[in-house]
Short mmCIF file of C-alpha atoms in Angstrom, two decimals:
data_model
loop_
_atom_site.label_atom_id
_atom_site.label_comp_id
_atom_site.label_asym_id
_atom_site.label_seq_id
_atom_site.Cartn_x
_atom_site.Cartn_y
_atom_site.Cartn_z
CA MET N 118 -40.45 84.10 -35.04
CA SER N 119 -37.52 81.77 -35.43
CA ALA N 120 -37.76 78.59 -33.36
CA THR N 121 -34.01 78.82 -32.72
CA LEU N 122 -34.38 82.34 -31.31
CA ILE N 123 -37.19 81.20 -29.04
CA LEU N 124 -35.08 78.28 -27.84
CA ILE N 125 -32.22 80.66 -27.00
CA ILE N 126 -34.61 82.87 -25.04
CA ILE N 127 -35.92 79.90 -23.06
CA ALA N 128 -32.37 78.70 -22.36
CA GLY N 129 -31.41 82.18 -21.12
CA TYR N 130 -34.48 82.32 -18.90
CA PHE N 131 -33.70 78.91 -17.43
CA GLY N 132 -30.11 80.03 -16.78
CA LEU N 133 -31.51 82.95 -14.79
CA LEU N 134 -33.64 80.56 -12.71
CA LEU N 135 -30.59 78.40 -11.99
CA LEU N 136 -28.62 81.48 -10.90
CA ILE N 137 -31.36 82.49 -8.46
CA SER N 138 -31.56 78.90 -7.20
CA ASN N 139 -27.80 78.76 -6.54
CA ILE N 140 -27.87 82.06 -4.63
CA VAL N 141 -30.90 81.14 -2.52
CA SER N 142 -29.70 77.58 -1.84
CA LYS N 143 -26.70 78.72 0.19
CA ASN N 144 -26.89 78.04 3.93
CA THR N 145 -29.92 75.73 3.67
CA SER N 146 -31.07 73.28 6.33
CA ASP N 147 -33.05 70.03 6.18
CA GLU N 148 -36.27 72.03 6.60
CA SER N 149 -35.49 74.71 3.99
CA TYR N 150 -37.11 72.62 1.24
CA TYR N 151 -40.41 72.55 3.17
CA THR N 152 -40.55 75.79 5.20
CA GLY N 153 -38.13 78.20 3.54
CA ASP N 154 -36.72 78.61 7.08
CA ARG N 155 -39.76 80.87 7.68
CA LYS N 156 -37.80 83.97 6.68
CA SER N 157 -39.44 85.03 3.39
CA PRO N 158 -40.36 88.74 3.00
CA TRP N 159 -44.16 88.89 2.75
CA GLN N 160 -44.03 91.36 -0.16
CA ILE N 161 -42.01 88.89 -2.22
CA VAL N 162 -44.33 86.02 -1.35
CA ALA N 163 -47.44 88.07 -2.26
CA PHE N 164 -46.08 89.11 -5.66
CA GLY N 165 -44.86 85.61 -6.49
CA MET N 166 -48.18 84.02 -5.57
CA ILE N 167 -49.91 86.08 -8.27
CA GLY N 168 -47.98 84.20 -10.95
CA ALA N 169 -48.54 80.85 -9.25
CA VAL N 170 -52.33 81.33 -9.15
CA LEU N 171 -52.57 82.84 -12.63
CA SER N 172 -50.41 80.16 -14.27
CA GLY N 173 -50.37 79.42 -17.99
CA VAL N 174 -54.06 78.53 -17.84
CA THR N 175 -55.12 82.05 -16.88
CA PHE N 176 -52.51 83.44 -19.24
CA VAL N 177 -54.22 82.02 -22.33
CA SER N 178 -57.61 80.69 -21.21
CA ILE N 179 -59.16 83.83 -19.69
CA PRO N 180 -58.51 86.08 -22.73
CA GLY N 181 -59.80 83.35 -25.04
CA MET N 182 -62.93 82.50 -23.03
CA VAL N 183 -64.23 86.09 -23.34
CA GLY N 184 -65.57 85.27 -26.82
CA ASN N 185 -68.05 82.74 -25.42
CA ASN N 186 -68.45 83.80 -21.78
CA TYR N 187 -68.04 87.58 -21.97
CA PHE N 188 -66.89 89.15 -18.66
CA TYR N 189 -68.93 86.71 -16.56
CA TYR N 190 -65.71 85.33 -15.08
CA LEU N 191 -65.42 88.61 -13.14
CA GLN N 192 -68.34 87.48 -10.96
CA PHE N 193 -66.16 84.54 -9.95
CA VAL N 194 -63.26 86.94 -9.18
CA PHE N 195 -65.50 89.02 -6.88
CA GLY N 196 -66.22 85.85 -4.93
CA ASN N 197 -62.50 85.05 -4.81
CA VAL N 198 -61.79 88.31 -2.97
CA VAL N 199 -64.27 87.43 -0.21
CA GLY N 200 -62.72 83.96 0.03
CA TYR N 201 -59.25 85.45 0.50
CA VAL N 202 -60.53 87.58 3.40
CA PHE N 203 -61.75 84.36 5.06
CA ILE N 204 -58.33 82.77 4.50
CA THR N 205 -56.61 85.81 6.02
CA TYR N 206 -58.56 86.02 9.25
CA VAL N 207 -59.65 82.41 9.85
CA LEU N 208 -57.26 79.91 8.28
CA VAL N 209 -53.90 81.68 8.54
CA PRO N 210 -54.17 82.12 12.35
CA ILE N 211 -55.02 78.41 12.74
CA TYR N 212 -52.02 77.31 10.68
CA TYR N 213 -49.59 79.62 12.48
CA ASP N 214 -50.89 78.86 15.97
CA LEU N 215 -50.40 75.12 15.32
CA LYS N 216 -46.98 75.72 13.66
CA LEU N 217 -47.94 73.45 10.74
CA VAL N 218 -45.73 72.31 7.87
CA SER N 219 -48.44 70.22 6.21
CA ILE N 220 -51.72 72.07 6.70
CA TYR N 221 -53.66 68.79 6.78
CA THR N 222 -52.19 68.00 10.19
CA TYR N 223 -55.05 70.19 11.49
CA LEU N 224 -57.51 67.45 10.53
CA GLU N 225 -55.70 64.96 12.76
CA THR N 226 -55.87 67.25 15.78
CA ARG N 227 -59.56 67.87 15.14
CA PHE N 228 -60.96 64.52 13.97
CA GLY N 229 -58.31 61.79 13.89
CA ALA N 230 -55.68 60.01 11.81
CA LYS N 231 -57.96 58.61 9.09
CA THR N 232 -59.52 62.03 8.47
CA TYR N 233 -56.04 63.52 8.28
CA LYS N 234 -54.90 60.98 5.69
CA THR N 235 -58.14 61.39 3.72
CA GLY N 236 -57.77 65.17 3.54
CA SER N 237 -54.17 64.89 2.43
CA MET N 238 -55.04 62.27 -0.19
CA PHE N 239 -57.74 64.49 -1.70
CA PHE N 240 -55.20 67.30 -1.94
CA LEU N 241 -52.67 65.01 -3.64
CA ILE N 242 -55.25 63.97 -6.25
CA SER N 243 -56.54 67.53 -6.77
CA GLN N 244 -53.12 69.11 -7.03
CA SER N 245 -51.76 66.42 -9.35
CA PHE N 246 -54.58 66.90 -11.85
CA GLY N 247 -54.57 70.69 -11.56
CA ALA N 248 -50.81 70.96 -11.97
CA ALA N 249 -50.82 68.51 -14.88
CA LEU N 250 -53.55 70.38 -16.79
CA ARG N 251 -51.81 73.72 -16.24
CA LEU N 252 -48.46 72.37 -17.35
CA MET N 253 -50.05 70.60 -20.33
CA LEU N 254 -51.39 73.86 -21.73
CA ALA N 255 -48.05 75.64 -21.40
CA ALA N 256 -46.20 72.66 -22.86
CA LYS N 257 -48.55 72.59 -25.88
CA ILE N 258 -47.76 76.23 -26.61
CA LEU N 259 -44.02 75.66 -26.31
CA GLN N 260 -44.39 72.61 -28.53
CA TYR N 261 -46.17 74.69 -31.17
CA ALA N 262 -43.74 77.61 -30.92
CA VAL N 263 -40.43 75.76 -30.64
CA PHE N 264 -40.18 72.01 -30.50
CA ASP N 265 -42.29 71.12 -33.54
CA ALA N 266 -39.68 72.90 -35.66
CA PHE N 267 -37.05 70.44 -34.39
CA ASP N 268 -39.35 67.39 -34.76
CA ILE N 269 -39.25 66.79 -31.01
CA PRO N 270 -42.26 64.75 -29.80
CA PHE N 271 -44.63 66.32 -27.28
CA TYR N 272 -43.84 63.78 -24.57
CA VAL N 273 -40.15 64.72 -24.79
CA THR N 274 -41.08 68.39 -24.34
CA VAL N 275 -43.00 67.56 -21.16
CA ILE N 276 -40.14 65.44 -19.79
CA LEU N 277 -37.67 68.24 -20.56
CA ILE N 278 -39.76 70.79 -18.63
CA LEU N 279 -40.06 68.45 -15.63
CA VAL N 280 -36.30 67.79 -15.63
CA LEU N 281 -35.55 71.52 -15.76
CA ILE N 282 -37.88 72.15 -12.82
CA TRP N 283 -36.13 69.40 -10.85
CA LEU N 284 -32.74 71.01 -11.48
CA TYR N 285 -33.55 74.35 -9.88
CA THR N 286 -35.92 73.24 -7.09
CA ASN N 287 -34.41 69.95 -5.92
CA LYS N 288 -32.05 71.37 -3.33
CA SER N 289 -34.03 74.02 -1.46
CA GLY N 290 -37.59 73.64 -2.73
CA ILE N 291 -39.99 76.27 -1.43
CA LYS N 292 -37.12 78.55 -0.39
CA THR N 293 -36.09 78.84 -4.05
CA ILE N 294 -39.64 78.95 -5.40
CA VAL N 295 -40.60 82.01 -3.33
CA TRP N 296 -37.96 83.98 -5.25
CA THR N 297 -38.23 82.37 -8.69
CA ASP N 298 -42.02 82.88 -8.64
CA THR N 299 -41.39 86.60 -8.25
CA LEU N 300 -39.37 86.62 -11.46
CA GLN N 301 -41.99 84.51 -13.19
CA THR N 302 -44.85 86.80 -12.12
CA PHE N 303 -42.95 89.77 -13.56
CA PHE N 304 -42.59 88.16 -17.00
CA LEU N 305 -46.19 86.94 -16.93
CA LEU N 306 -47.57 90.44 -16.34
CA LEU N 307 -45.06 92.01 -18.72
CA ALA N 308 -46.43 89.90 -21.57
CA VAL N 309 -49.96 91.17 -20.87
CA PHE N 310 -48.95 94.84 -20.86
CA VAL N 311 -46.87 94.45 -24.04
CA SER N 312 -49.77 92.69 -25.80
CA ILE N 313 -52.26 95.38 -24.76
CA TYR N 314 -49.87 98.05 -26.04
CA VAL N 315 -49.36 96.25 -29.37
CA VAL N 316 -53.09 95.84 -29.99
CA LYS N 317 -53.80 99.43 -28.92
CA THR N 318 -51.15 100.72 -31.32
CA SER N 319 -52.26 98.46 -34.18
CA LEU N 320 -55.85 99.70 -33.86
CA ASN N 321 -54.69 103.35 -33.64
CA LEU N 322 -56.27 103.86 -30.21
CA ASN N 323 -55.10 106.03 -27.33
CA VAL N 324 -55.55 104.97 -23.71
CA SER N 325 -59.03 106.46 -23.22
CA GLU N 326 -60.20 105.09 -26.59
CA THR N 327 -58.89 101.64 -25.65
CA ILE N 328 -60.87 101.69 -22.39
CA THR N 329 -63.98 102.81 -24.28
CA ALA N 330 -63.50 100.13 -26.94
CA VAL N 331 -63.45 97.45 -24.23
CA THR N 332 -66.29 98.77 -22.05
CA ASP N 333 -68.58 99.46 -25.03
CA HIS N 334 -67.98 96.07 -26.63
CA GLU N 335 -70.76 93.47 -26.71
CA TYR N 336 -68.51 91.10 -24.73
CA PHE N 337 -68.38 93.52 -21.78
CA LYS N 338 -71.20 91.81 -19.91
CA ILE N 339 -70.36 91.27 -16.27
CA PHE N 340 -73.55 89.98 -14.64
CA ASP N 341 -75.72 87.04 -15.65
CA TRP N 342 -78.99 86.76 -13.72
CA ASP N 343 -80.36 83.69 -15.54
CA SER N 344 -80.87 81.14 -12.74
CA HIS N 345 -80.54 78.19 -15.13
CA SER N 346 -77.19 79.33 -16.51
CA GLY N 347 -73.89 78.01 -15.22
CA ASN N 348 -72.72 81.67 -15.36
CA ASN N 349 -75.45 82.93 -13.03
CA PHE N 350 -74.11 85.64 -10.66
CA PHE N 351 -74.93 83.84 -7.44
CA LYS N 352 -73.47 80.55 -8.70
CA GLN N 353 -70.29 82.29 -9.86
CA PHE N 354 -69.89 84.50 -6.77
CA ILE N 355 -70.48 81.77 -4.19
CA SER N 356 -68.39 79.23 -6.06
CA GLY N 357 -65.64 81.84 -6.51
CA MET N 358 -65.57 82.38 -2.76
CA LEU N 359 -65.56 78.66 -1.95
CA ILE N 360 -63.04 77.72 -4.63
CA ALA N 361 -60.68 80.47 -3.39
CA VAL N 362 -60.91 79.03 0.12
CA ALA N 363 -60.42 75.49 -1.18
CA MET N 364 -57.78 76.04 -3.88
CA VAL N 365 -55.70 78.53 -1.87
CA GLY N 366 -56.60 78.28 1.81
CA LEU N 367 -56.88 74.48 1.87
CA ASP N 368 -54.14 73.95 -0.70
CA GLN N 369 -50.69 72.94 0.52
CA ASN N 370 -49.20 74.49 -2.62
CA MET N 371 -50.44 78.02 -1.92
CA MET N 372 -50.34 77.96 1.87
CA GLN N 373 -46.83 76.50 2.00
CA LYS N 374 -45.58 79.76 0.49
CA THR N 375 -47.61 81.84 2.93
CA LEU N 376 -46.24 79.83 5.85
CA THR N 377 -42.69 80.81 4.87
CA CYS N 378 -43.47 84.36 6.07
CA LYS N 379 -41.82 85.38 9.34
CA ASN N 380 -45.01 85.54 11.41
CA LYS N 381 -48.81 85.47 11.31
CA LYS N 382 -49.21 89.22 10.82
CA GLU N 383 -46.92 89.27 7.77
CA ALA N 384 -48.67 86.20 6.34
CA GLN N 385 -52.01 88.02 6.61
CA LYS N 386 -50.58 91.08 4.86
CA ASN N 387 -49.36 88.74 2.15
CA ILE N 388 -52.80 87.23 1.48
CA LEU N 389 -54.67 90.57 1.47
CA THR N 390 -52.14 92.26 -0.83
CA PHE N 391 -52.01 89.27 -3.13
CA SER N 392 -55.82 89.13 -3.41
CA ILE N 393 -56.15 92.77 -4.49
CA PHE N 394 -53.45 92.61 -7.15
CA LEU N 395 -54.67 89.23 -8.38
CA ALA N 396 -58.16 90.66 -8.98
CA ILE N 397 -56.68 93.59 -10.90
CA ALA N 398 -54.53 91.22 -12.99
CA GLN N 399 -57.53 89.03 -13.86
CA PHE N 400 -59.50 92.11 -14.95
CA LEU N 401 -56.60 93.02 -17.25
CA PHE N 402 -56.66 89.52 -18.75
CA LEU N 403 -60.37 89.86 -19.50
CA GLY N 404 -59.82 93.28 -21.05
CA LEU N 405 -57.00 91.84 -23.15
CA GLY N 406 -59.42 89.15 -24.33
CA VAL N 407 -61.82 91.75 -25.76
CA MET N 408 -58.90 93.48 -27.48
CA LEU N 409 -57.70 90.22 -29.02
CA TYR N 410 -61.12 89.58 -30.58
CA LEU N 411 -61.27 93.21 -31.74
CA TYR N 412 -57.85 92.82 -33.37
CA ALA N 413 -58.84 89.58 -35.10
CA GLU N 414 -62.01 91.20 -36.44
CA GLN N 415 -60.26 94.35 -37.65
CA MET N 416 -57.44 92.42 -39.31
CA GLY N 417 -59.78 89.92 -40.99
CA ILE N 418 -58.38 86.93 -39.10
CA SER N 419 -60.88 84.07 -39.19
CA LEU N 420 -61.45 82.13 -35.96
CA GLU N 421 -62.85 78.62 -35.63
CA ILE N 422 -66.60 78.57 -34.84
CA GLU N 423 -68.83 75.58 -34.21
CA ASN N 424 -72.55 75.75 -33.37
CA GLY N 425 -72.27 79.51 -32.90
CA GLN N 426 -69.43 79.21 -30.35
CA PHE N 427 -65.73 79.88 -30.74
CA ILE N 428 -63.72 76.67 -30.38
CA ASN N 429 -60.11 76.13 -29.31
CA THR N 430 -60.20 79.55 -27.62
CA ASP N 431 -56.96 78.74 -25.75
CA ASN N 432 -55.18 79.10 -29.09
CA LEU N 433 -56.22 82.72 -29.71
CA PHE N 434 -53.60 84.55 -27.62
CA PRO N 435 -50.66 82.32 -28.65
CA MET N 436 -51.64 82.46 -32.34
CA LEU N 437 -51.85 86.26 -32.45
CA SER N 438 -48.74 86.83 -30.31
CA LEU N 439 -46.48 84.52 -32.29
CA ASN N 440 -47.80 85.21 -35.80
CA HIS N 441 -49.19 88.76 -35.87
CA PHE N 442 -47.91 90.98 -33.05
CA GLY N 443 -44.24 91.27 -34.03
CA MET N 444 -40.98 90.15 -32.45
CA ILE N 445 -41.08 92.13 -29.17
CA ALA N 446 -44.58 90.93 -28.33
CA GLY N 447 -43.68 87.40 -29.43
CA ILE N 448 -40.62 87.33 -27.17
CA SER N 449 -42.60 88.69 -24.21
CA PHE N 450 -45.29 86.06 -24.80
CA ILE N 451 -42.75 83.24 -24.87
CA LEU N 452 -41.17 84.53 -21.65
CA GLY N 453 -44.62 84.82 -20.11
CA ILE N 454 -45.79 81.33 -21.01
CA THR N 455 -42.40 79.84 -20.05
CA ALA N 456 -42.64 81.60 -16.70
CA ALA N 457 -46.19 80.31 -16.33
CA SER N 458 -45.24 76.72 -17.13
CA PHE N 459 -42.42 76.68 -14.58
CA SER N 460 -44.33 78.68 -11.95
CA SER N 461 -47.39 76.43 -11.97
CA ALA N 462 -45.44 73.17 -11.89
CA ASP N 463 -42.49 73.88 -9.61
CA SER N 464 -44.50 74.89 -6.55
CA ALA N 465 -47.05 72.11 -7.19
CA LEU N 466 -44.35 69.43 -7.21
CA THR N 467 -42.80 70.86 -4.05
CA ALA N 468 -46.18 70.93 -2.30
CA LEU N 469 -47.01 67.39 -3.39
CA THR N 470 -43.64 66.20 -2.13
CA THR N 471 -44.09 68.05 1.17
CA SER N 472 -47.59 66.72 1.77
CA PHE N 473 -46.80 63.09 0.93
CA THR N 474 -43.52 62.91 2.85
CA HIS N 475 -44.99 64.54 5.97
CA ASP N 476 -48.49 63.06 5.89
CA PHE N 477 -47.71 59.50 4.81
CA LEU N 478 -43.98 58.89 5.30
CA ASN N 479 -43.43 60.78 8.60
CA ILE N 480 -40.25 62.25 7.15
CA GLN N 481 -39.82 64.59 10.12
CA THR N 482 -38.78 61.59 12.24
CA LYS N 483 -36.11 60.31 9.81
CA SER N 484 -32.35 60.87 9.64
CA ALA N 485 -30.94 63.53 7.31
CA LYS N 486 -29.80 60.88 4.81
CA LYS N 487 -33.16 59.12 4.83
CA LYS N 488 -35.01 62.45 4.47
CA LEU N 489 -33.06 63.20 1.29
CA GLN N 490 -33.76 59.75 -0.17
CA LEU N 491 -37.49 59.91 0.56
CA LYS N 492 -37.78 63.44 -0.76
CA ASN N 493 -36.04 62.60 -4.04
CA ARG N 494 -38.05 59.40 -4.58
CA THR N 495 -41.33 61.19 -3.86
CA LEU N 496 -40.45 64.08 -6.16
CA PHE N 497 -39.64 61.64 -8.96
CA GLY N 498 -42.86 59.70 -8.36
CA PHE N 499 -45.10 62.76 -8.61
CA SER N 500 -43.21 64.02 -11.67
CA ALA N 501 -43.96 60.69 -13.35
CA PHE N 502 -47.62 60.83 -12.25
CA ILE N 503 -48.06 64.35 -13.65
CA PHE N 504 -46.44 63.23 -16.90
CA LEU N 505 -48.97 60.38 -17.22
CA ILE N 506 -51.93 62.72 -16.59
CA ILE N 507 -50.67 65.13 -19.25
CA MET N 508 -50.40 62.33 -21.77
CA LEU N 509 -53.92 61.18 -20.89
CA PHE N 510 -55.45 64.63 -21.50
CA SER N 511 -53.13 65.78 -24.28
CA GLU N 512 -55.83 65.55 -26.99
CA SER N 513 -58.46 67.52 -25.04
CA LYS N 514 -59.92 70.75 -26.47
CA GLY N 515 -61.69 73.82 -25.11
CA ASP N 516 -60.62 76.23 -22.37
CA VAL N 517 -58.65 74.35 -19.73
CA ILE N 518 -59.50 76.77 -16.92
CA SER N 519 -63.15 75.63 -16.87
CA THR N 520 -62.03 72.00 -16.70
CA ILE N 521 -59.72 72.75 -13.76
CA PHE N 522 -62.44 74.48 -11.74
CA LYS N 523 -64.97 71.74 -12.47
CA VAL N 524 -62.51 69.05 -11.35
CA ALA N 525 -61.68 71.16 -8.29
CA GLY N 526 -65.35 71.26 -7.35
CA TYR N 527 -65.37 67.47 -7.02
CA THR N 528 -61.95 66.95 -5.46
CA TYR N 529 -61.79 69.94 -3.09
CA GLY N 530 -65.45 69.72 -2.01
CA PRO N 531 -64.87 67.07 0.69
CA LEU N 532 -61.84 69.00 1.98
CA LEU N 533 -63.95 72.15 2.24
CA GLY N 534 -66.66 70.25 4.10
CA LEU N 535 -64.17 68.77 6.56
CA TYR N 536 -62.60 72.12 7.41
CA MET N 537 -65.94 73.93 7.72
CA MET N 538 -67.16 71.23 10.08
CA GLY N 539 -63.94 71.38 12.07
CA ILE N 540 -63.75 75.17 12.35
CA PHE N 541 -67.39 76.14 12.89
CA THR N 542 -68.70 73.24 15.01
CA LYS N 543 -67.56 71.25 18.00
CA VAL N 544 -69.01 68.03 16.60
CA ASN N 545 -66.81 64.95 16.80
CA VAL N 546 -67.30 62.27 14.16
CA TYR N 547 -66.34 58.63 13.82
CA ASP N 548 -62.93 58.92 12.22
CA ARG N 549 -63.23 55.59 10.38
CA ALA N 550 -66.37 56.78 8.53
CA VAL N 551 -64.74 59.88 7.02
CA PRO N 552 -62.91 58.22 4.08
CA TYR N 553 -66.12 56.56 2.86
CA ILE N 554 -68.08 59.82 3.08
CA CYS N 555 -65.41 61.81 1.26
CA ILE N 556 -65.21 59.29 -1.58
CA ALA N 557 -68.98 58.96 -1.96
CA MET N 558 -69.99 62.64 -1.95
CA PRO N 559 -68.18 63.70 -5.17
CA LEU N 560 -69.91 60.82 -6.97
CA VAL N 561 -73.29 61.83 -5.56
CA THR N 562 -72.64 65.46 -6.59
CA TYR N 563 -71.78 64.40 -10.14
CA PHE N 564 -74.97 62.40 -10.59
CA LEU N 565 -77.08 65.12 -8.96
CA ASN N 566 -75.73 67.70 -11.39
CA TYR N 567 -76.40 65.37 -14.31
CA ALA N 568 -79.96 64.77 -13.10
CA PHE N 569 -80.71 68.48 -12.61
CA ILE N 570 -79.48 69.24 -16.13
CA GLU N 571 -81.62 66.46 -17.62
CA TRP N 572 -84.77 67.11 -15.57
CA TYR N 573 -84.76 70.87 -14.96
CA ASN N 574 -82.19 72.24 -17.43
CA PHE N 575 -80.37 73.56 -14.35
CA ASP N 576 -76.56 73.40 -14.35
CA PHE N 577 -74.72 73.64 -11.01
CA GLY N 578 -71.75 75.09 -12.89
CA PHE N 579 -68.86 75.84 -10.56
CA MET N 580 -71.37 75.59 -7.69
CA ASN N 581 -70.73 71.86 -7.59
CA ILE N 582 -68.12 72.61 -4.91
CA PHE N 583 -70.87 74.07 -2.68
CA VAL N 584 -73.16 71.05 -3.22
CA ASN N 585 -70.26 68.67 -2.64
CA ALA N 586 -69.13 70.38 0.57
CA ALA N 587 -72.72 70.67 1.89
CA LEU N 588 -73.40 66.98 1.30
CA THR N 589 -70.12 66.13 3.04
CA VAL N 590 -71.10 68.19 6.09
CA ILE N 591 -74.58 66.59 6.23
CA CYS N 592 -73.13 63.09 6.10
CA LEU N 593 -70.52 63.96 8.72
CA LEU N 594 -73.33 65.09 11.02
CA PHE N 595 -74.93 61.65 10.63
CA ALA N 596 -71.55 60.13 11.56
CA LYS N 597 -71.09 62.20 14.71
CA LYS N 598 -70.15 60.50 17.93
CA LYS N 599 -72.85 60.24 20.54
CA VAL N 600 -72.14 62.04 23.79
CA ILE N 601 -72.33 59.54 26.66
#
């Protein structure tokens, strides 16, 4: 595909985002950026959240990882569904009853100011790294497909994406994102269906034969019962449940969209609907992964292998879409990855800005002029921070999705422990001890995992979030206040 054509497509897509932004931004208030005026239709929020959770990482990483990890990721998805049920019936009522803008305000009402700031800070760190890694992957693909042809350096590509996001989200923030994410989810899923159709047609398969080709393939292994494996069913299922609670239910990014719904009942409908369709979409991505490897094998396309494992698996989908699937599939892929890059970064930057301005700058008490200044400075600061993280990890290899979930296990673990302690016990703890506990426990978890691998050949895998949260709870119990 011509780089110029791809650039025109991206420009047209961005123009559409700006149009939506201008329409939505009419009649906005000071709080529209943070709450969306709490008038978003729950159906729109649910559909848009699919694209935000999938992001560019899922878009290319899940199909590619099938070659080394088979369908084991589906065990993680099963756990996700249970986690979303918990979010629906436990966390959403708490957030709505307290009328929260920043969800971490709950920690202040339950434990105290230092716990509140600690929880918010862990979110800021987690979200910054997660958003940066997601955006990095999408930016690399756009660099390969478009900007290399114009000799534009990678760092300029990243800056350009961040500037474009600022242009359409700066005025009304989450109110715009609820609607633009809907468009972005559509293009993301469209690319998957077009790719499946192209591969099916190229391999001369009908629908039933395609299903059989996937389910009979050696990669169609869903359950792993090896207790030492990081892909063990119980590790994947439990960690999937906990990571869903942490990365959606305790994540300002995801919950900020949910809290734009008109009321608690509609917010709950949003989460349940979103969880079902997200699980279906992830299954489709895994199925697409098998088809991509089938296509490469049938067409004699050699893939990089090292020590019996496929390497650079994140490159498989982009490489086939842009070089082998034809123009229609190539265009749909570019639209999909562009949608993914904007969708994953725009809501993250808005959530980071919301959390920092409310949790650390008390923006709700400022004048309208001061609110605007603080919001713009914070948005610029986090954009710069994400840019630096991307540059730091820009030479990394392997599937990014595994890296994101591993990092999440360490950064969201203390948050998960704090909320579980707050919701399911009446224990009060010494507020001043919480920051030290939350900083120490991820480090302890890391060294425990290392020791178990060395001594017992036992990898926690994604279960590090469970270990981290459990250790946090235990230490919090030791820091409880004595009843006099």
